[in-house]
Short mmCIF file of N, CA and C in Angstrom, two decimals:
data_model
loop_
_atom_site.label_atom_id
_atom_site.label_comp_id
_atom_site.label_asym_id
_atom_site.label_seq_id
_atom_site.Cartn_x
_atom_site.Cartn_y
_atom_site.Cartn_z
N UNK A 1 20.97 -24.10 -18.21
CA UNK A 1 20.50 -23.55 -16.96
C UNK A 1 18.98 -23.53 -16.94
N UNK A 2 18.49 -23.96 -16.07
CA UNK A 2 16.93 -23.90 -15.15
C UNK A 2 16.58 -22.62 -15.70
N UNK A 3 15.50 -21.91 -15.97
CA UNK A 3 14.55 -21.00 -15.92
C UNK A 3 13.72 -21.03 -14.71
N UNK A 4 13.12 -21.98 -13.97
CA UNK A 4 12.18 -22.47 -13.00
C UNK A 4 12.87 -21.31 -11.85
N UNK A 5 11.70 -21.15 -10.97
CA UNK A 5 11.83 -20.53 -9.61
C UNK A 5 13.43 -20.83 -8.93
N UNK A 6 13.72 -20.47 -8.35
CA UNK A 6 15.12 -20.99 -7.15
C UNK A 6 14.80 -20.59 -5.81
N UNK A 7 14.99 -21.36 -4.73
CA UNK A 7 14.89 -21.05 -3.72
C UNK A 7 16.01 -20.06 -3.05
N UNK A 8 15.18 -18.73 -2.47
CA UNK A 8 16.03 -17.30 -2.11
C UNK A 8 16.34 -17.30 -0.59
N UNK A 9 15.66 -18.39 0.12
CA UNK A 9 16.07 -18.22 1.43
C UNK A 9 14.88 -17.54 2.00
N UNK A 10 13.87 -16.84 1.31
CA UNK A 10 12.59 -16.28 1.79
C UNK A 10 11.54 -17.54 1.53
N UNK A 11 9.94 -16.67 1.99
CA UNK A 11 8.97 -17.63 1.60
C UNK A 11 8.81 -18.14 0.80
N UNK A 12 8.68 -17.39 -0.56
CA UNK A 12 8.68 -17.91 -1.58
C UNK A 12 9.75 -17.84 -2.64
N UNK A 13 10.02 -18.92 -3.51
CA UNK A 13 10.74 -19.00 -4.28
C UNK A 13 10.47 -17.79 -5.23
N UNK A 14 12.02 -17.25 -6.27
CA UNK A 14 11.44 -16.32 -6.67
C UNK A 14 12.99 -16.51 -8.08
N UNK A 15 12.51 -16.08 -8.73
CA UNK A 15 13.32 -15.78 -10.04
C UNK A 15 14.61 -14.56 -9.98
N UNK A 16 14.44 -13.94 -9.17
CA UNK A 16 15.61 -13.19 -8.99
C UNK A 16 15.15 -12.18 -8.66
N UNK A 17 15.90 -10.97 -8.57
CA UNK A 17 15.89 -9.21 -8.14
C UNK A 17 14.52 -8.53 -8.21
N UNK A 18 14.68 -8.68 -9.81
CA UNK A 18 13.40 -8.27 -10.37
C UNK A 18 12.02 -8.87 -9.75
N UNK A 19 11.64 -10.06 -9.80
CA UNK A 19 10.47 -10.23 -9.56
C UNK A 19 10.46 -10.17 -8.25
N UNK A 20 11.26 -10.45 -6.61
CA UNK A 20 11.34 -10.36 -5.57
C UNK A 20 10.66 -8.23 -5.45
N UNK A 21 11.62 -7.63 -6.21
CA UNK A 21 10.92 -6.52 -6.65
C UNK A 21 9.84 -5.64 -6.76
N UNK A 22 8.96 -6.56 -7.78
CA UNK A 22 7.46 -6.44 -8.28
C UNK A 22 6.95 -6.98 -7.64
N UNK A 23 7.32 -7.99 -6.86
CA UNK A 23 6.10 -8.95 -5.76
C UNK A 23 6.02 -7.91 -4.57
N UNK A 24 6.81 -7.02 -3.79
CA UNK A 24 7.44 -6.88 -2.76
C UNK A 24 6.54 -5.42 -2.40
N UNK A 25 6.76 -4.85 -3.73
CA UNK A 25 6.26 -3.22 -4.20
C UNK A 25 4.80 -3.58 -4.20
N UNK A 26 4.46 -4.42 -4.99
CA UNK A 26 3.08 -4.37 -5.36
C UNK A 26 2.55 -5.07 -4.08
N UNK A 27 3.11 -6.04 -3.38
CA UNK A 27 2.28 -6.03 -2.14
C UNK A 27 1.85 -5.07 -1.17
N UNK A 28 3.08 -4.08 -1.10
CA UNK A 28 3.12 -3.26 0.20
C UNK A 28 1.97 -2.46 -0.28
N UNK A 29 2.30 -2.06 -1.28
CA UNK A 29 1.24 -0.69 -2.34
C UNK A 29 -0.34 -1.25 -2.00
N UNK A 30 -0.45 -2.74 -1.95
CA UNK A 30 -2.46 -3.00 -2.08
C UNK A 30 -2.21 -2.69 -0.26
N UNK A 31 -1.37 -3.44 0.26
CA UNK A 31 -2.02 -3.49 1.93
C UNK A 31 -1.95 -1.80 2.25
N UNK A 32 -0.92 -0.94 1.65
CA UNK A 32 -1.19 0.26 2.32
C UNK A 32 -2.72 1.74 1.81
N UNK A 33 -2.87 0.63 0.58
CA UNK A 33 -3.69 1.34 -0.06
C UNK A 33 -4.95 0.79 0.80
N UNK A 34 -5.25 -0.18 1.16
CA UNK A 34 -6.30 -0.59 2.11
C UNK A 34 -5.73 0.12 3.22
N UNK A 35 -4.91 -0.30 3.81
CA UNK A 35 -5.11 0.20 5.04
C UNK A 35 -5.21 2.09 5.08
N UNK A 36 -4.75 2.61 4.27
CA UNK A 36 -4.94 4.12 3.96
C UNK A 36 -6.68 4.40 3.76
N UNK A 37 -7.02 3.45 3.15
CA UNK A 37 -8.40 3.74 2.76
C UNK A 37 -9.09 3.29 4.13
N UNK A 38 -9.07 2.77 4.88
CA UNK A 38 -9.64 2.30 5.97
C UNK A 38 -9.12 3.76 7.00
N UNK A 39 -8.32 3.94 7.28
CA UNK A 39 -7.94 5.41 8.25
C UNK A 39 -8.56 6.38 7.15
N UNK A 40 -8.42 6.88 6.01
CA UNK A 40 -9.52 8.05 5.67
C UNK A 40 -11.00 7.61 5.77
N UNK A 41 -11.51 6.57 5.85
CA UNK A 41 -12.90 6.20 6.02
C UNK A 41 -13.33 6.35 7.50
N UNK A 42 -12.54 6.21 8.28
CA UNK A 42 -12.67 7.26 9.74
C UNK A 42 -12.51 8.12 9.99
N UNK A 43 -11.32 8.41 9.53
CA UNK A 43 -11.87 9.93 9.27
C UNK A 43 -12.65 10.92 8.50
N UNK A 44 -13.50 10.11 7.54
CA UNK A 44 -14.69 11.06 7.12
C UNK A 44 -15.75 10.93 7.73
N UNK A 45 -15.76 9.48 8.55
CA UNK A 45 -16.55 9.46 9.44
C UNK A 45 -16.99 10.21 10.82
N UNK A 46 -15.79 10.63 11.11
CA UNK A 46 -15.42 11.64 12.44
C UNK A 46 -15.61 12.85 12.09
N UNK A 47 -15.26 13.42 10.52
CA UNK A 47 -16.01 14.79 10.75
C UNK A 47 -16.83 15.33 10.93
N UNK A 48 -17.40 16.41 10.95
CA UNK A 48 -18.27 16.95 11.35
C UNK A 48 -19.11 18.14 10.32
N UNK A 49 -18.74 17.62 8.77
CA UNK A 49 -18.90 18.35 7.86
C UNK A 49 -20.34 19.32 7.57
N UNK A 50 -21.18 17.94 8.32
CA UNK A 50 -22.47 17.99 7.77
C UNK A 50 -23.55 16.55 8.39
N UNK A 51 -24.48 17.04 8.57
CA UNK A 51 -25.71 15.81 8.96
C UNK A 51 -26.00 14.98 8.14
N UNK A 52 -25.75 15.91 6.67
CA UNK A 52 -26.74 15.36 5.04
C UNK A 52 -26.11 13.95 4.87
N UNK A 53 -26.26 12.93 4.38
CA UNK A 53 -26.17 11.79 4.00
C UNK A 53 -24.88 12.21 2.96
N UNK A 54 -25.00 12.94 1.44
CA UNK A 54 -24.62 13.50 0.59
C UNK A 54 -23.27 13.65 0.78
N UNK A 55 -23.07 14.89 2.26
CA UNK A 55 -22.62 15.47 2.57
C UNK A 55 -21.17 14.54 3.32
N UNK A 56 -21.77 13.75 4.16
CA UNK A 56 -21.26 12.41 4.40
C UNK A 56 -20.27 11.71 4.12
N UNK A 57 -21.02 11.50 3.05
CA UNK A 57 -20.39 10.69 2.06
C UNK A 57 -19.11 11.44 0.99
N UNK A 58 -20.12 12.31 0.77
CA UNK A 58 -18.77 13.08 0.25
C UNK A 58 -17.67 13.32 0.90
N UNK A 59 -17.35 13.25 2.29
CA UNK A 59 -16.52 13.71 2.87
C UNK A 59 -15.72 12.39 3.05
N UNK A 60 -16.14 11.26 3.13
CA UNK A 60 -15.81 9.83 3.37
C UNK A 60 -14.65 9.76 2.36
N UNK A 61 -15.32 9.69 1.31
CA UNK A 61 -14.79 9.37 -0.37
C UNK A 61 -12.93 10.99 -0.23
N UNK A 62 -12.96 11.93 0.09
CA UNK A 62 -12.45 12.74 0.13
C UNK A 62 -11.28 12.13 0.54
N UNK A 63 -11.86 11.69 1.96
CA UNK A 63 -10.80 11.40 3.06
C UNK A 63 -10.03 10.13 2.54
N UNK A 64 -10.80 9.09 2.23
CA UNK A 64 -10.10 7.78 1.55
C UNK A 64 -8.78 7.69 0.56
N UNK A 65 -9.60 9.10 -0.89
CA UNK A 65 -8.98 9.10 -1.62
C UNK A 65 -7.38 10.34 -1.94
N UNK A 66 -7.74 10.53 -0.27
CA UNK A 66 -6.32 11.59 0.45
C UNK A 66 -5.65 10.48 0.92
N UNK A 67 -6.23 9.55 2.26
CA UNK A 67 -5.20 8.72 2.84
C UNK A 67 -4.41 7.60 2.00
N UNK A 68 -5.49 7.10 1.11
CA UNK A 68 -5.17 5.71 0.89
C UNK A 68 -4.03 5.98 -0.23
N UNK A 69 -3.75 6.73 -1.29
CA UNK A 69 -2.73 6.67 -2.32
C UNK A 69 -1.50 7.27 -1.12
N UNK A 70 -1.96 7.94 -0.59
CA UNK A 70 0.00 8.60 0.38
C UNK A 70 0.37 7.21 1.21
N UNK A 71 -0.45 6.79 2.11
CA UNK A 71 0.06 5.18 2.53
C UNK A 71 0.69 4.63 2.10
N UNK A 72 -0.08 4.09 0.27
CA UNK A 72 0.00 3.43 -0.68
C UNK A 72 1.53 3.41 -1.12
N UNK A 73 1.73 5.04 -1.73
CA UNK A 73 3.18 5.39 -2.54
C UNK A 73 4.14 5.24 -1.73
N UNK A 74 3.90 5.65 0.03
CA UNK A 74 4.86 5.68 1.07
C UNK A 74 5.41 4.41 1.09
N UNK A 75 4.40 3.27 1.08
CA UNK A 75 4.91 2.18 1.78
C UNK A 75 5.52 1.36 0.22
N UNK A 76 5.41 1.79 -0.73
CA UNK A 76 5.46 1.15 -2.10
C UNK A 76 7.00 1.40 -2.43
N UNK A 77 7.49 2.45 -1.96
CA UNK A 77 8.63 3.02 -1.98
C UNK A 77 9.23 2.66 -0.94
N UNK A 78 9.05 2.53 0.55
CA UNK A 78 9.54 1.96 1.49
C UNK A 78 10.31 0.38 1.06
N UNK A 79 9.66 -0.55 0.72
CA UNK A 79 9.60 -1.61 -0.11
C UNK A 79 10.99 -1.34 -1.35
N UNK A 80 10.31 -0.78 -2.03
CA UNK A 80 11.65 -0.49 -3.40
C UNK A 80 13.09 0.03 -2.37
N UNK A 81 13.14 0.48 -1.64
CA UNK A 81 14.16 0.58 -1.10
C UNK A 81 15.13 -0.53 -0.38
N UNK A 82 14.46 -1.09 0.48
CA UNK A 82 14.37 -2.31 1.42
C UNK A 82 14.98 -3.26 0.15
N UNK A 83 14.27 -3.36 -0.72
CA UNK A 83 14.96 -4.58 -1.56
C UNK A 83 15.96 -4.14 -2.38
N UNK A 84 15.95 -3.02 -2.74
CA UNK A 84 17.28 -2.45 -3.60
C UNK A 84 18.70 -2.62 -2.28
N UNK A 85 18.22 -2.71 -1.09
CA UNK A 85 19.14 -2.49 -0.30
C UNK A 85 19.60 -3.89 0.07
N UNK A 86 18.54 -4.35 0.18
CA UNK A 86 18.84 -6.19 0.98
C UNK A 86 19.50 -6.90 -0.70
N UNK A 87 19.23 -6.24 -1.62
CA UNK A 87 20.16 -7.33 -2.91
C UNK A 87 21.89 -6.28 -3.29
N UNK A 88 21.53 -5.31 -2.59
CA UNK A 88 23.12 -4.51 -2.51
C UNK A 88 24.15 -5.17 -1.27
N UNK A 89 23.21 -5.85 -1.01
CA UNK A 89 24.81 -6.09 0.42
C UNK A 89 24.91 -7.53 0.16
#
């Protein structure tokens, strides 16, 4: 038997469960971690913490590193589900 990729009927060829898996998780996890970090970076931008530069910024970095990991885990897990579910039926 082949070791090589097999074609799954998706974009890309893929080795089975597992790596469809790790590709699937770890994609959702970077785009939601950007896109999380991009909505807390407006919203540290929108507050109203402070004038100071410092102050700013600090609030930026706050907000990023609130939105962007809950996105991140949400949609990372969204994913682990979705494929535990689409290789159960």
């Amino acid at each position: 038997m082949e070791d090589g990729p097999t074609y799954t009927g998706g974009i890309m060829p893929s080795r089975g469960w597992s790596d469809d898996l790790c590709y699937g998780t770890g994609t959702m996890y970077i785009l939601g971690l950007s896109t999380g970090g991009v909505w807390g970076f407006l919203e540290g931008m929108r507050s109203q913490h402070g004038r100071n530069f410092k102050l700013r910024l600090n609030s930026v970095l706050n907000s990023m590193t609130r939105r962007g990991p809950f996105v991140a885990n949400s949609l990372g897990v969204l994913a682990m589900f979705y494929n535990t579910i689409n290789y159960s039926i």
